[in-house]
Amino acid sequence: MGRILAIDFGLKRTGIAVTDPLQIIANGLDTVPTHTLLVFLQSYFAKETVDQVVIGMPKNLDNTDTDSTAGVRIFIKSFRKKFPLIPLEEHDERFTSKLAMQAMIAGGMSKKDRREKGTVDRVSATIILQSYLESKS
């Protein structure tokens, strides 16, 4: 059984999270500059077995597209072209950044560490992945 990898896509930075090989627990993996994301994924897929990728799909409260949605859709096309054998599923990412910040505060993370943008992206990817896992159980 391979891992499930989650992507919190951003125009500048992208947060990445993965499950354990048994697909039970979601863990933050890394934050990478978005322009290097496909190279990062290619390298990761060469080292680890990944059964599926989940990408956060940004939507407004009324389910309309946000300013970021078009960028995610363009990335999805690039991903499917480069990795046609790896299933990619969209997952609602509403509120993940807010939940990530609340989780970091509740976990006692210092204000200095919370200001690190990459941390928020990585935690957001973890929340997307955990939400996806819960929706499948």
Coordinates of C-alpha atoms in Angstrom, one line a residue:
M1 CA 0.0 0.0 0.0
G2 CA 1.3 3.4 -0.9
R3 CA 0.9 6.8 0.6
I4 CA -1.6 9.5 -0.1
L5 CA -0.1 12.9 -0.8
A6 CA -1.9 16.2 -0.3
I7 CA -1.2 19.5 -1.9
D8 CA -2.2 23.0 -0.6
F9 CA -1.4 24.9 -3.8
G10 CA -0.4 28.5 -3.7
L11 CA 0.9 30.9 -6.3
K12 CA 4.2 31.4 -4.5
R13 CA 4.5 28.4 -2.1
T14 CA 2.8 25.0 -1.9
G15 CA 2.4 23.0 1.2
I16 CA 2.6 19.2 1.0
A17 CA 1.5 16.5 3.4
V18 CA 1.5 12.7 3.2
T19 CA 0.0 9.7 5.0
D20 CA 2.0 6.9 6.5
P21 CA 2.2 3.8 4.3
L22 CA -1.0 2.4 5.9
Q23 CA -2.9 5.6 5.0
I24 CA -4.0 6.3 8.6
I25 CA -2.2 9.4 9.7
A26 CA -1.6 12.7 7.9
N27 CA 1.8 14.4 8.4
G28 CA 3.2 17.6 7.1
L29 CA 6.0 16.9 4.6
D30 CA 7.4 20.1 3.2
T31 CA 6.7 23.5 1.7
V32 CA 8.2 24.2 -1.7
P33 CA 8.3 27.1 -4.1
T34 CA 5.4 26.5 -6.5
H35 CA 7.5 26.9 -9.6
T36 CA 9.5 23.8 -8.4
L37 CA 6.5 21.7 -7.4
L38 CA 6.5 19.3 -10.3
V39 CA 10.2 18.6 -10.0
F40 CA 9.7 18.0 -6.2
L41 CA 6.9 15.6 -6.9
Q42 CA 8.8 13.7 -9.5
S43 CA 11.7 13.2 -7.0
Y44 CA 9.3 12.2 -4.2
F45 CA 7.5 9.7 -6.5
A46 CA 10.8 8.1 -7.4
K47 CA 11.5 7.5 -3.7
E48 CA 8.1 6.6 -2.3
T49 CA 5.1 4.7 -3.5
V50 CA 2.1 7.1 -3.8
D51 CA -1.3 5.6 -4.5
Q52 CA -3.1 8.9 -4.8
V53 CA -2.8 12.7 -4.7
V54 CA -5.4 15.0 -3.2
I55 CA -5.3 18.7 -4.0
G56 CA -7.2 21.4 -2.1
M57 CA -9.7 23.2 -4.3
P58 CA -10.3 26.8 -3.2
K59 CA -13.9 27.8 -3.2
N60 CA -15.9 30.7 -1.8
L61 CA -18.6 30.1 0.8
D62 CA -21.2 30.2 -2.0
N63 CA -19.2 27.5 -3.9
T64 CA -18.0 29.9 -6.6
D65 CA -14.4 30.0 -7.7
T66 CA -11.9 32.1 -5.8
D67 CA -9.0 34.1 -7.3
S68 CA -6.8 31.1 -6.7
T69 CA -9.0 28.5 -8.4
A70 CA -7.8 29.1 -11.9
G71 CA -4.1 28.5 -10.8
V72 CA -5.1 25.2 -9.2
R73 CA -6.9 24.0 -12.4
I74 CA -3.9 24.9 -14.5
F75 CA -1.6 22.9 -12.1
I76 CA -4.0 20.0 -12.2
K77 CA -3.7 19.8 -16.1
S78 CA 0.1 19.9 -15.8
F79 CA 0.1 17.2 -13.1
R80 CA -2.2 14.9 -15.1
K81 CA 0.0 15.3 -18.2
K82 CA 3.2 14.6 -16.3
F83 CA 1.9 11.9 -14.0
P84 CA -1.0 10.2 -15.9
L85 CA -0.9 7.0 -13.8
I86 CA -1.3 8.7 -10.4
P87 CA -4.9 9.4 -9.5
L88 CA -5.6 13.0 -8.5
E89 CA -8.7 14.0 -6.6
E90 CA -9.9 17.5 -5.7
H91 CA -10.9 18.2 -2.1
D92 CA -12.7 21.3 -0.6
E93 CA -10.1 23.4 1.1
R94 CA -12.4 26.1 2.6
F95 CA -11.3 27.3 6.0
T96 CA -8.0 25.3 6.0
S97 CA -5.7 28.3 6.5
K98 CA -7.9 29.5 9.4
L99 CA -8.0 26.0 10.9
A100 CA -4.2 25.7 10.4
M101 CA -3.6 28.9 12.4
Q102 CA -6.0 27.8 15.1
A103 CA -4.2 24.4 15.3
M104 CA -0.8 26.1 15.6
I105 CA -2.1 28.3 18.4
A106 CA -3.7 25.4 20.2
G107 CA -0.5 23.4 19.8
G108 CA 1.5 26.2 21.6
M109 CA 3.5 27.3 18.5
S110 CA 5.3 30.6 19.1
K111 CA 4.1 33.7 17.3
K112 CA 7.5 33.8 15.4
D113 CA 7.0 30.3 14.1
R114 CA 3.4 31.0 13.1
R115 CA 4.5 33.9 11.0
E116 CA 6.6 31.5 8.9
K117 CA 4.3 31.3 5.8
G118 CA 5.6 27.8 4.9
T119 CA 4.4 26.4 8.2
V120 CA 0.9 27.6 7.5
D121 CA 1.0 26.0 4.1
R122 CA 2.3 22.7 5.4
V123 CA -0.3 22.5 8.2
S124 CA -3.0 23.5 5.7
A125 CA -2.0 20.6 3.5
T126 CA -2.1 18.3 6.5
I127 CA -5.6 19.5 7.3
I128 CA -6.7 18.9 3.7
L129 CA -5.3 15.4 3.9
Q130 CA -6.9 14.6 7.3
S131 CA -10.2 15.9 6.1
Y132 CA -10.0 13.7 3.0
L133 CA -9.1 10.6 5.0
E134 CA -12.1 11.3 7.3
S135 CA -14.4 11.7 4.4
K136 CA -13.4 8.3 3.1
S137 CA -13.9 6.4 6.4

